[in-house]
Coordinates of C-alpha atoms and ligand atoms in Angstrom, one line a residue:
X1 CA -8.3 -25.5 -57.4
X2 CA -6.2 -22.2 -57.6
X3 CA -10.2 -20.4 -56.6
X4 CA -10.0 -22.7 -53.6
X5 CA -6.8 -21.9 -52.2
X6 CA -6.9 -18.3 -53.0
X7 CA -10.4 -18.5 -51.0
X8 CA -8.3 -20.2 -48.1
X9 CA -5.4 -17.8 -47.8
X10 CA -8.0 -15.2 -47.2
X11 CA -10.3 -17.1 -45.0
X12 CA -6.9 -17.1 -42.9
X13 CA -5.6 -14.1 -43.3
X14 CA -8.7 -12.4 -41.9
X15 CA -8.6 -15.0 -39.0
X16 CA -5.2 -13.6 -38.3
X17 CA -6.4 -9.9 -38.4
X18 CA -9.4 -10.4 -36.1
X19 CA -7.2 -11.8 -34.1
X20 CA -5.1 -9.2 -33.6
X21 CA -7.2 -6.2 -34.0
X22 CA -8.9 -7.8 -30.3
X23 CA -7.7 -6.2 -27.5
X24 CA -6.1 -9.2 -25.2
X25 CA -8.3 -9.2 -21.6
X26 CA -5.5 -8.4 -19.9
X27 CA -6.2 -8.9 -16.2
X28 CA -4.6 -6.7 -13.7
X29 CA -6.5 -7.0 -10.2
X30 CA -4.1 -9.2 -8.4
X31 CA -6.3 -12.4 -6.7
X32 CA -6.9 -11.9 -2.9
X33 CA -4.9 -13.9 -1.1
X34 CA -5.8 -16.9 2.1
X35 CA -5.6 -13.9 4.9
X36 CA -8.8 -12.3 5.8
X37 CA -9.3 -8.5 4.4
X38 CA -12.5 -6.5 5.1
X39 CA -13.7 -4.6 1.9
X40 CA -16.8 -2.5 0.9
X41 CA -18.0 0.5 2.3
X42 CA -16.8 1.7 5.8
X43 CA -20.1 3.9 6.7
X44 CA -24.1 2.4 6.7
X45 CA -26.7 4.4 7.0
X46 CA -30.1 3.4 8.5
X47 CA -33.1 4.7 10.3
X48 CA -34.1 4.2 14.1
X49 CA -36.7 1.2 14.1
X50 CA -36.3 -0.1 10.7
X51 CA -34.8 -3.4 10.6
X52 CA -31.2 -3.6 10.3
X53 CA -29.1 -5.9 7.8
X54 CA -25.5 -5.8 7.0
X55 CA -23.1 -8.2 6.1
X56 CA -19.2 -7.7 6.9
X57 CA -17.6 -7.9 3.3
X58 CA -14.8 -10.1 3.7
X59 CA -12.4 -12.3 1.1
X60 CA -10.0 -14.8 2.7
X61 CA -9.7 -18.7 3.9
X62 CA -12.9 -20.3 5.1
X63 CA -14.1 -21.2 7.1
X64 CA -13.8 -17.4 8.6
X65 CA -14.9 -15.7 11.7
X66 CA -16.6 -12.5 11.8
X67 CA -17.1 -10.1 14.7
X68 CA -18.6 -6.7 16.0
X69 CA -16.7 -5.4 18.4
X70 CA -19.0 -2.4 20.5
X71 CA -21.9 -3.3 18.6
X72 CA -24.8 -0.9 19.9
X73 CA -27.5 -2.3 21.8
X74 CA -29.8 -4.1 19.8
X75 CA -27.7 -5.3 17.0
X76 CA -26.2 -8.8 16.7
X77 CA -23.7 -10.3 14.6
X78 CA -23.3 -13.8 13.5
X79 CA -20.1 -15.2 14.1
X80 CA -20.4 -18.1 11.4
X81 CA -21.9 -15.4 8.6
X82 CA -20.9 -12.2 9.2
X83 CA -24.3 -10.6 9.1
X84 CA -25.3 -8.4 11.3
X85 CA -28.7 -8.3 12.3
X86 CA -31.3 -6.2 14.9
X87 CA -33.1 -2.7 14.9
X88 CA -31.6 0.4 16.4
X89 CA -33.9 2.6 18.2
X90 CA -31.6 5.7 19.4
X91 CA -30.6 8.0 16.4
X92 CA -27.0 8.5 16.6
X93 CA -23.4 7.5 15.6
X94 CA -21.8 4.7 16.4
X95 CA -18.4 3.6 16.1
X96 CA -17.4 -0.7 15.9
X97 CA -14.9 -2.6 15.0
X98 CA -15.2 -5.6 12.3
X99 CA -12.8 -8.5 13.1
X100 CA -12.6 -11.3 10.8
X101 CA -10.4 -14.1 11.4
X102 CA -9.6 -17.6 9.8
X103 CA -6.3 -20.3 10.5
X104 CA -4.3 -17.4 8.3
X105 CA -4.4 -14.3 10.1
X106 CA -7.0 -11.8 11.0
X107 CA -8.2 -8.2 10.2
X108 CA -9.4 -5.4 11.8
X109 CA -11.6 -2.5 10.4
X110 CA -13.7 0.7 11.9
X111 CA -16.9 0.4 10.9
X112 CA -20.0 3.2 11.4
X113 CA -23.4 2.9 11.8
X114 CA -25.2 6.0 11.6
X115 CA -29.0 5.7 12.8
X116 CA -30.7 8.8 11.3
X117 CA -32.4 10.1 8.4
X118 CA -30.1 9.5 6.0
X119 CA -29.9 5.8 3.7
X120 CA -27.0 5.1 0.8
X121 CA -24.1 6.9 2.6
X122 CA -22.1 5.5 0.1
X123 CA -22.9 4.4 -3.6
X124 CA -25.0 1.5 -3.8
X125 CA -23.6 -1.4 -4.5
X126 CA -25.2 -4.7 -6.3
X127 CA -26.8 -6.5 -9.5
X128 CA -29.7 -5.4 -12.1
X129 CA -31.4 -7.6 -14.7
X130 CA -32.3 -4.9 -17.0
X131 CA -29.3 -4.9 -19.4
X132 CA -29.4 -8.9 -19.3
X133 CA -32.8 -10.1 -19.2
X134 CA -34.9 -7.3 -19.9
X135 CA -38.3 -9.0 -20.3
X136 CA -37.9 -12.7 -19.4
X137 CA -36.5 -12.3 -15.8
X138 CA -37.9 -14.7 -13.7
X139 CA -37.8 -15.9 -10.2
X140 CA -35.1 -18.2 -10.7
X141 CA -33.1 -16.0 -12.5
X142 CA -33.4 -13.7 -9.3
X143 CA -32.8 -16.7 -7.0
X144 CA -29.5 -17.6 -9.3
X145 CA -28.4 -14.2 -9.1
X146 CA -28.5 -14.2 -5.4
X147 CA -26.6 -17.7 -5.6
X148 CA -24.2 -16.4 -7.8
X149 CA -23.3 -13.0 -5.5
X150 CA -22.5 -15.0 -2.9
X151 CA -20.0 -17.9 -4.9
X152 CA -18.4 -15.3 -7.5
X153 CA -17.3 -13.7 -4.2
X154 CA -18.8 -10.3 -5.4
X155 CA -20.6 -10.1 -2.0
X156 CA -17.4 -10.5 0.2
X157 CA -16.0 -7.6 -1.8
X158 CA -19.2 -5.2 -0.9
X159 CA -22.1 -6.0 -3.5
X160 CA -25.1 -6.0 -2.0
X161 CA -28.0 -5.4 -3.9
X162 CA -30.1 -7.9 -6.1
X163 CA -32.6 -5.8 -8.5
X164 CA -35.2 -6.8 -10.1
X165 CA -35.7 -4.4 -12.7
X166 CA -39.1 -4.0 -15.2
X167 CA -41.8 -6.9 -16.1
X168 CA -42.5 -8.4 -12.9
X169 CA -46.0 -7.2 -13.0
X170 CA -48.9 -8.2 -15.1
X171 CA -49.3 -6.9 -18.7
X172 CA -52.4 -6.2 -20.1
X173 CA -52.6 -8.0 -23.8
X174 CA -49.2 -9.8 -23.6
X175 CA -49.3 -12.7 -25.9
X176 CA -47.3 -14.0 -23.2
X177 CA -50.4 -15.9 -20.6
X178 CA -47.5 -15.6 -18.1
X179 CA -47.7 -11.8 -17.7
X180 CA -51.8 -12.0 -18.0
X181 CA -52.9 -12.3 -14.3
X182 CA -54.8 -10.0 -12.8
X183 CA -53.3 -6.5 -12.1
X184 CA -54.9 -6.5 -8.4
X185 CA -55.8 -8.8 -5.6
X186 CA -59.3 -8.2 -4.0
X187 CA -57.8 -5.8 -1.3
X188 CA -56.7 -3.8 -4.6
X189 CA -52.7 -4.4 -3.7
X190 CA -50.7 -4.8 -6.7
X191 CA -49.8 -8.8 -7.9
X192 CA -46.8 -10.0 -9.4
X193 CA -47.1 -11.8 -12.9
X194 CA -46.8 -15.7 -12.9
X195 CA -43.0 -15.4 -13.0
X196 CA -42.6 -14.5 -10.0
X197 CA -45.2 -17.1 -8.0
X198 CA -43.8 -15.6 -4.4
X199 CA -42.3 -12.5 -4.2
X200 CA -41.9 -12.5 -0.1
X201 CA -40.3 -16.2 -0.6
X202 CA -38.0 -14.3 -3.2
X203 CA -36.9 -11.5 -0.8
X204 CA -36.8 -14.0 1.8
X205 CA -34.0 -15.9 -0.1
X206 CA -31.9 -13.0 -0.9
X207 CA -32.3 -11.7 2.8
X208 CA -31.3 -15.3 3.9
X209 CA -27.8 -15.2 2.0
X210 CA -27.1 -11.4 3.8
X211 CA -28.0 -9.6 0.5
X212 CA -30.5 -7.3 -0.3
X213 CA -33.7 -7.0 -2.9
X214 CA -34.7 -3.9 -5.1
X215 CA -37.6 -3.5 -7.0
X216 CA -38.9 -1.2 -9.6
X217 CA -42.3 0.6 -10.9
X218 CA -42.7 4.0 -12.7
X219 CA -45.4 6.5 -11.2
X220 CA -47.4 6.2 -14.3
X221 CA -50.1 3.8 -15.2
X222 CA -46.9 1.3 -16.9
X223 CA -43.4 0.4 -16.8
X224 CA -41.7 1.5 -20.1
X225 CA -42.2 -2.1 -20.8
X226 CA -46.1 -1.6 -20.9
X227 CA -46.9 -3.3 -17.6
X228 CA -49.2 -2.4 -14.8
X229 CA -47.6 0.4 -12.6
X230 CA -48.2 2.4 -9.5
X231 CA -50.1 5.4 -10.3
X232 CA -53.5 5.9 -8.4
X233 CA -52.2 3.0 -6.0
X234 CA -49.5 4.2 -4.7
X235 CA -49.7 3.5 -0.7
X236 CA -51.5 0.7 -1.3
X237 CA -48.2 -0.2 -3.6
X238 CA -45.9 0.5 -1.3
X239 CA -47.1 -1.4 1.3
X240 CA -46.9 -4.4 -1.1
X241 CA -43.4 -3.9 -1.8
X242 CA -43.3 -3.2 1.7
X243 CA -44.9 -6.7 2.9
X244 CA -43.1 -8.0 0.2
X245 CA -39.6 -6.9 2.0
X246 CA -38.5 -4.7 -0.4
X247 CA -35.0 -2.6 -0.1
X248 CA -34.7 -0.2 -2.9
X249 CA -36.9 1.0 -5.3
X250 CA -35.9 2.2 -9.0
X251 CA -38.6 4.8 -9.8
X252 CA -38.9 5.2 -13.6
X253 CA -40.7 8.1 -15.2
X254 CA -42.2 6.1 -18.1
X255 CA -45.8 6.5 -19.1
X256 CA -45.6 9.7 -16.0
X257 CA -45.6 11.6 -19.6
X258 CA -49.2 10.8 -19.9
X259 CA -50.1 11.8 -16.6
X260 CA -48.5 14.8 -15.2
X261 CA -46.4 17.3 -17.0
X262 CA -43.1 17.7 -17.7
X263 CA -42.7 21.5 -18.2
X264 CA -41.5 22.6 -15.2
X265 CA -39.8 21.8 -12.0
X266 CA -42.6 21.4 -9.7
X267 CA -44.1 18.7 -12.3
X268 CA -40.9 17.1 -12.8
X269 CA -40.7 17.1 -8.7
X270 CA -44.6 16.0 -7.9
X271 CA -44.2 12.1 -8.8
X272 CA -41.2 11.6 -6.4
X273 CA -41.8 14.2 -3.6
X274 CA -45.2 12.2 -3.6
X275 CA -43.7 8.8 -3.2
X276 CA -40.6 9.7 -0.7
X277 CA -43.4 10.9 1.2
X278 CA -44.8 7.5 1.4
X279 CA -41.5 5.5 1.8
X280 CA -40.7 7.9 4.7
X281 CA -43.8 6.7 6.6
X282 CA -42.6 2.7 6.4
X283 CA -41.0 0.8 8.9
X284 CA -38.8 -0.6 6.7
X285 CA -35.5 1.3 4.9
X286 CA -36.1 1.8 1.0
X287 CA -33.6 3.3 -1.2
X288 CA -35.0 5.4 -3.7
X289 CA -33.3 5.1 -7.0
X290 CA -35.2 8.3 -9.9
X291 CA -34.9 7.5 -13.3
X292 CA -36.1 10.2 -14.9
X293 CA -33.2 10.1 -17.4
X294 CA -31.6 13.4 -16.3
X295 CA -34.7 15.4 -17.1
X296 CA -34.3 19.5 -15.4
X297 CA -31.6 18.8 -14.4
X298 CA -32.4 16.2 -11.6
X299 CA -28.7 15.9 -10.1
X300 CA -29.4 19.4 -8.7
X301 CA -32.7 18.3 -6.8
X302 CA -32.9 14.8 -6.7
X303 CA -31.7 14.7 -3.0
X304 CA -33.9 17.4 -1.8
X305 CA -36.7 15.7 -3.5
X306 CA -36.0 12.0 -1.5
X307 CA -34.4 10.2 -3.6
X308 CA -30.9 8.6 -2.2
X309 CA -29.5 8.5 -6.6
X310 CA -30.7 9.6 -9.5
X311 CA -30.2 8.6 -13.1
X312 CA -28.3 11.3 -15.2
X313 CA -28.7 10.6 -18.4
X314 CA -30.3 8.5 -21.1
X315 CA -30.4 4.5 -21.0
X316 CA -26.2 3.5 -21.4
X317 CA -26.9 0.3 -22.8
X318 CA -30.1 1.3 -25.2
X319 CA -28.6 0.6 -27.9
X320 CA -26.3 -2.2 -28.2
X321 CA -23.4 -1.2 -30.6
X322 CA -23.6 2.4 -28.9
X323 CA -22.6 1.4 -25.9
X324 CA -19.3 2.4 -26.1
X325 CA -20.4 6.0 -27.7
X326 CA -23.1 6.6 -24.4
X327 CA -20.1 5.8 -22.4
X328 CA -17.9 8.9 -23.4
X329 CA -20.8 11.0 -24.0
X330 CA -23.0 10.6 -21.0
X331 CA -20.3 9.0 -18.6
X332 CA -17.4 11.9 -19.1
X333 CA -19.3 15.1 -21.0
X334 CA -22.5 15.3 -19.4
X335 CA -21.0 14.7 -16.0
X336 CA -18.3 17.5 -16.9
X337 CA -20.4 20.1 -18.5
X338 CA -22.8 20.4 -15.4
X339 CA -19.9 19.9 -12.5
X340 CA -22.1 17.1 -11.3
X341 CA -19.5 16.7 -8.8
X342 CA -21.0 19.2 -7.3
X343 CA -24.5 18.0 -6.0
X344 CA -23.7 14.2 -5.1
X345 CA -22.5 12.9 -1.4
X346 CA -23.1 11.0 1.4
X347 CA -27.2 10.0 1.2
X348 CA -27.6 11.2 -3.0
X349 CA -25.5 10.2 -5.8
X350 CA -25.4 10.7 -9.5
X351 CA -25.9 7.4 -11.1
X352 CA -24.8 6.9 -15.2
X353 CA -26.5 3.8 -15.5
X354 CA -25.5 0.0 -15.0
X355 CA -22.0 -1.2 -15.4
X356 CA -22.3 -2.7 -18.8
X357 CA -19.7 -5.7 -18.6
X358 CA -19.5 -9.4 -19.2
X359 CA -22.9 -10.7 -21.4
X360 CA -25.3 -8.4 -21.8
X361 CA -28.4 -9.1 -23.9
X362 CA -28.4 -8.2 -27.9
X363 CA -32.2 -7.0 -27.9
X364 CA -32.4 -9.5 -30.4
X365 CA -33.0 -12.6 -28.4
X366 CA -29.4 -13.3 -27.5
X367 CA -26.4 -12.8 -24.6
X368 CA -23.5 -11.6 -26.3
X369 CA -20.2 -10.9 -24.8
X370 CA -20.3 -6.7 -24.0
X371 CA -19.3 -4.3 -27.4
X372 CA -16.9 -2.7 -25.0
X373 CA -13.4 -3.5 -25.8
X374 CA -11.2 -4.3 -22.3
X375 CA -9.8 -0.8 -22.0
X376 CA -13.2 0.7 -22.5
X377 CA -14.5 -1.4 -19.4
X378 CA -11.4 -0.9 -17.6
X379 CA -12.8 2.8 -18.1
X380 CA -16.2 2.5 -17.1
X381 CA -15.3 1.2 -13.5
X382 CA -12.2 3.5 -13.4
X383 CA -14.7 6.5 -14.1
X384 CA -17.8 5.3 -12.1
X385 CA -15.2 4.6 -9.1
X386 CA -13.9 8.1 -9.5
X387 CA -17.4 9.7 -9.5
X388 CA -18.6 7.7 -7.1
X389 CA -21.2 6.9 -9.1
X390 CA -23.4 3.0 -8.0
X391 CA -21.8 0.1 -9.0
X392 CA -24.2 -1.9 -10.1
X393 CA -23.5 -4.7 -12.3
X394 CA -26.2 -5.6 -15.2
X395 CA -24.4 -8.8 -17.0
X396 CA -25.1 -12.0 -16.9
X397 CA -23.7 -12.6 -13.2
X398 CA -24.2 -16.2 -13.7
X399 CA -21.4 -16.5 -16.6
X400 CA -18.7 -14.4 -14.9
X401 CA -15.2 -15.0 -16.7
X402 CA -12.3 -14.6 -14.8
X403 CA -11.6 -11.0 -16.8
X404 CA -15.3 -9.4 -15.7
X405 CA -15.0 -10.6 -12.0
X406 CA -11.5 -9.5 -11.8
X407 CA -13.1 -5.9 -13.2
X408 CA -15.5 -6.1 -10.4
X409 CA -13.8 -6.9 -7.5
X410 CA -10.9 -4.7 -7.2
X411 CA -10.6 -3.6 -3.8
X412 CA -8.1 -0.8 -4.4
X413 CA -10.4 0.7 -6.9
X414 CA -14.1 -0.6 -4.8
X415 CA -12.2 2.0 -1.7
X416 CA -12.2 4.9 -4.0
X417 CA -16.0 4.7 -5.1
X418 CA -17.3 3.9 -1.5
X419 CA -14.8 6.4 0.2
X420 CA -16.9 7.6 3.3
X421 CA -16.0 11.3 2.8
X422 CA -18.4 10.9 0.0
X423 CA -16.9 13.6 -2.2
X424 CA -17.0 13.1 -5.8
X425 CA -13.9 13.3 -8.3
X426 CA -14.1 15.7 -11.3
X427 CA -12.3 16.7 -14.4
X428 CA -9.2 19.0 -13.9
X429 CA -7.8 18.8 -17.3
X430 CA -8.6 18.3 -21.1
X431 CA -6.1 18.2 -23.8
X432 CA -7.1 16.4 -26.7
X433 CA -8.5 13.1 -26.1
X434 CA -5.8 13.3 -22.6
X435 CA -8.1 14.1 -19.2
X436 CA -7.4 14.1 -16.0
X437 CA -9.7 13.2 -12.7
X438 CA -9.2 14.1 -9.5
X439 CA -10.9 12.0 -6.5
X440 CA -10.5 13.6 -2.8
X441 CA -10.0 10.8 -0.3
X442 CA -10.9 10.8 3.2
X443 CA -7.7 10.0 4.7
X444 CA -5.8 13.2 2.9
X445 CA -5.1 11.0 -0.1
X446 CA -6.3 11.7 -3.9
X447 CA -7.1 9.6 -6.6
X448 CA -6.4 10.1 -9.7
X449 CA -7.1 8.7 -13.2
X450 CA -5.3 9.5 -16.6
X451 CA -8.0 8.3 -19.5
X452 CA -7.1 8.5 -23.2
X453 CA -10.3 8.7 -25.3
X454 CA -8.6 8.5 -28.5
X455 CA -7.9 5.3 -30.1
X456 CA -4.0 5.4 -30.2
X457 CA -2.0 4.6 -27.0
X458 CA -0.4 8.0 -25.9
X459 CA 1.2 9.5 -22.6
X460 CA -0.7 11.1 -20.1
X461 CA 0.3 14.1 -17.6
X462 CA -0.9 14.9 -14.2
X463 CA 0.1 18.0 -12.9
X464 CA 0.1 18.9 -9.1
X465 CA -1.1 22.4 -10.0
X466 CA -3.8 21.1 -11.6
X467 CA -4.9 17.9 -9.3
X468 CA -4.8 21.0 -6.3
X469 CA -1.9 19.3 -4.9
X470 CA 1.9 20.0 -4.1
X471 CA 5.6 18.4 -2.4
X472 CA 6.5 14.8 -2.9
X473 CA 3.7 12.1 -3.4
X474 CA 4.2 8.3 -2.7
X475 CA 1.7 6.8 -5.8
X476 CA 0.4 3.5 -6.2
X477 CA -1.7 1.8 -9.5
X478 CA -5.0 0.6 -8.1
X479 CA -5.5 -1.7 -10.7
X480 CA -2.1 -3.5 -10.2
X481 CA -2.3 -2.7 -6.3
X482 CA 1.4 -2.3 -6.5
X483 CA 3.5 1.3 -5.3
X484 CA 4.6 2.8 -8.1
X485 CA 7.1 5.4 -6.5
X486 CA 7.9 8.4 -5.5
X487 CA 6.6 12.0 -7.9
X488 CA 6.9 15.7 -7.6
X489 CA 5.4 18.2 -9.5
X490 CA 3.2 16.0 -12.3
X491 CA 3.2 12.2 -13.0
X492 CA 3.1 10.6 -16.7
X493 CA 2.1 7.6 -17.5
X494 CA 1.5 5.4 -21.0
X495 CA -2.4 5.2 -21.7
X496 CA -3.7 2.5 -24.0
X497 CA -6.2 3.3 -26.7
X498 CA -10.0 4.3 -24.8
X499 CA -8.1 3.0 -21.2
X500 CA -7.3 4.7 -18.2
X501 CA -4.6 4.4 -15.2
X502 CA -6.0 5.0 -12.0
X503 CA -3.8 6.2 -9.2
X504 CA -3.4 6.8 -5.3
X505 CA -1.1 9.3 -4.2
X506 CA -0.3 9.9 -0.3
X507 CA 1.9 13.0 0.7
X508 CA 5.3 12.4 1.9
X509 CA 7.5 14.5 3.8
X510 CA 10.2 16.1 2.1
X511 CA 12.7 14.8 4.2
Ligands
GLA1 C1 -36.1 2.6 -18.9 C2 -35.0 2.7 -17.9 C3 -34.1 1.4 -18.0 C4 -35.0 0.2 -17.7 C5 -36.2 0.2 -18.7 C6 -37.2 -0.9 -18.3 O1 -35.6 2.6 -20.2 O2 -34.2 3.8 -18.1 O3 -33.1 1.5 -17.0 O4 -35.5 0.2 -16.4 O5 -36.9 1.4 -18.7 O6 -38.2 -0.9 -19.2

């Protein structure tokens, strides 16, 4: 008896401990309200006589109506959807307005489309099944992911993309029959396994909804997940994906090893001048996404090479419990020790990886809530945002809890990663676990975030002589979208444990 209760007291007592050694999800992004508000990115990028597909990122009432205002010749937006539709045959910059309106209010934004050369003029946006379901996606899983975009309300807060990442295409002595189809049809173009019966229906439903489809293959023989891949096939690929109606492309170096070399920069630079070349040649606009895992230094050519981001570091999420390690090491220190600030902008960004939030899969069979605590993932879109680094989303976006949408879809802190200046923040200061990141902002504005990468809550300092800044500054907290005050010379805040405050600050005059 006295073994039993003894056995009880502790079976309680630990309850109450893990209880409170979890971080509460404390959510701060404040809900958007009934009036319409256009969000997303403010610039779009596309080139003359591809076909054209945006759609005006909006939250608010519905039903709502959505408007171009000096739309250029042969585009076309749809009042009921906001998508806007056509091709665009003269190069150039032009300048509209969005106005979306519904029985609340209405809203007005300047919008540019640039028809030229250039794709990704901001940080992509959008959803990836890697981290999630690695080798069992499917075609509905795509399909729900699409579905979901659209009624989480990512989309009307700028999300865009849906990726399919690895193991869409056949693989040669799966035990899965699935995957065992044949590699080629007779006109040698590459097939899709028998998850994915009909990849143009696929893209066809995403496109439907106003979103957008990526796809991915390494330019070796096989994906890093052993199936069939580009190399020796590669126009004939790309005209697939192509056909297909493809949108982006993640271009992993995988079995490339076996291949080519890897010794210097030319052979680091062969596989995706090659295949930039190709995309270049479609009538269709294809991002170009290199993971190559960092690999010479790719932030420093990646752009030059044709690729609109490139991977700059290791897999985040490739191991499960050191995810939260990856985050620190290859999200702050790598980006810090090579000024990668320095060599991403409008049309080529640095990209850390996926955004490693809600349920993400275990490796072992199972989705499991993320291993990062709250103010870790607070961290992860605080620093991505500052960096201007992709947002792209690998959970499960079909089990979104209120806490991981309301990480996603904070406008305040969605502005500072797709700012159209397209300038990069960096690291001004490091004391201790304190540091310090400066953003500069189009409009004259900076932000600014104050991370703590210690485990005990602490206060953090930003000085104006280090952010480059001086005279009074009117600040607000993204995350709380709330004005915060006045500050001269330095601004201190309280920083939990591995969390952040992010910050806007505006001159004022000194009057
Ligand atoms: C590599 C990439 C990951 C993912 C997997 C798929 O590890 O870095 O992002 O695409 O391959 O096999």
């Amino acid at each position: 008896m006295r073994k039993k209760i003894l056995f009880l007291i502790i079976i309680v007592f630990s309850g109450i401990l893990v209880a409170y050694s979890q971080e509460p999800k404390t959510i701060l992004t404040p809900k958007p309200g009934p009036e319409p508000r256009i969000n997303g990115a403010k610039i779009f990028g596309v080139r003359p006589g591809s076909p054209f597909l945006f759609t005006i990122p909006a939250t608010g009432k519905r039903p709502m109506k959505y408007e171009a205002l000096n739309l250029p010749a042969g585009l076309k937006c749809d009042p009921e959807t906001g998508q806007i539709k056509g091709t665009l045959n003269k190069p150039g910059e032009y300048l509209t307005t969005f106005r979306v309106s519904n029985e609340v209010g209405s809203s007005k934004r300047e919008f540019r489309i640039v028809c030229g050369d250039k794709l990704a003029l901001t940080p992509h946006m959008g959803w990836n099944s890697w981290y999630v379901w690695e080798n069992h996606v499917t075609d509905k899983i795509m399909r729900d992911a699409a579905d979901a975009m659209v009624n989480s309300g990512m989309m009307d807060h700028g999300y865009m993309y849906v990726n399919i990442d690895d193991c869409w295409s056949a693989k040669p002595g799966a035990t899965d029959s699935t995957l065992l189809v044949e590699s080629h049809d007779k006109n040698g173009m590459i097939n899709s396994n028998k998850k994915f019966p009909d990849m143009k229906a696929l893209t066809d439903y995403i496109h439907l909804k106003g979103l957008k489809a990526g796809i991915y293959t390494s330019p070796g023989p096989f994906t890093c997940a052993g199936h069939v891949a580009i190399y020796g096939n590669e126009e004939k690929d790309i005209a697939r994906f192509v056909e297909w109606g493809y949108d982006f492309l993640k271009y992993d170096w995988c079995s490339y090893s076996n291949i080519g070399r890897r010794d210097t920069l030319p052979d680091l630079q062969k596989p995706y001048i090659f295949i930039s070349k190709i995309l270049k040649k479609q009538k269709r606009d294809i991002v170009l996404n290199l993971c190559q895992y960092g690999m010479g230094k790719v932030w420093k050519w990646g752009k030059e090479v044709g690729g609109q981001s490139w991977r700059t570091a290791d897999d985040l999420g490739g191991s499960f419990d050191g995810i939260g390690t990856a985050l620190f090491r290859d999200g702050f220190d790598v980006y810090s020790r090579d000024s990668l600030h320095l060599y991403a902008g409008p049309g080529g960004w640095n990209d850390p990886d996926y955004l490693l939030l809600g349920y993400l899969s275990n490796w072992k069979g199972k989705t499991v809530p993320t291993p990062l605590t709250p103010d870790e993932q607070y961290t992860q879109v605080s620093l991505w945002s500052m960096v201007a680094a992709p947002l792209i989303f690998s959970g499960d976006i079909t089990r979104l809890d209120d806490f991981t949408l309301s990480l996603l879809t904070n406008d305040e802190v969605i502005e500072v990663d797709q700012d159209p200046l397209g300038k990069p923040g960096y690291r001004v200061s490091k004391n201790g676990n304190m540091e310090v990141w400066v953003r500069q902002m189009e409009d004259g504005s900076h932000a600014v975030g104050l991370f703590n990468r210690g485990e005990k809550e602490i206060d953090v300092t930003a000085y104006w002589s280090d952010l480059g800044i001086s005279g009074k500054q009117k600040a607000r907290d993204l995350w709380r979208q709330k004005e915060i005050g006045g500050f001269k010379d330095k601004f201190t805040t309280r920083v939990s444990g591995h969390g952040v405050v992010m910050i806007r600050m505006w001159p004022l005059s000194e009057k």
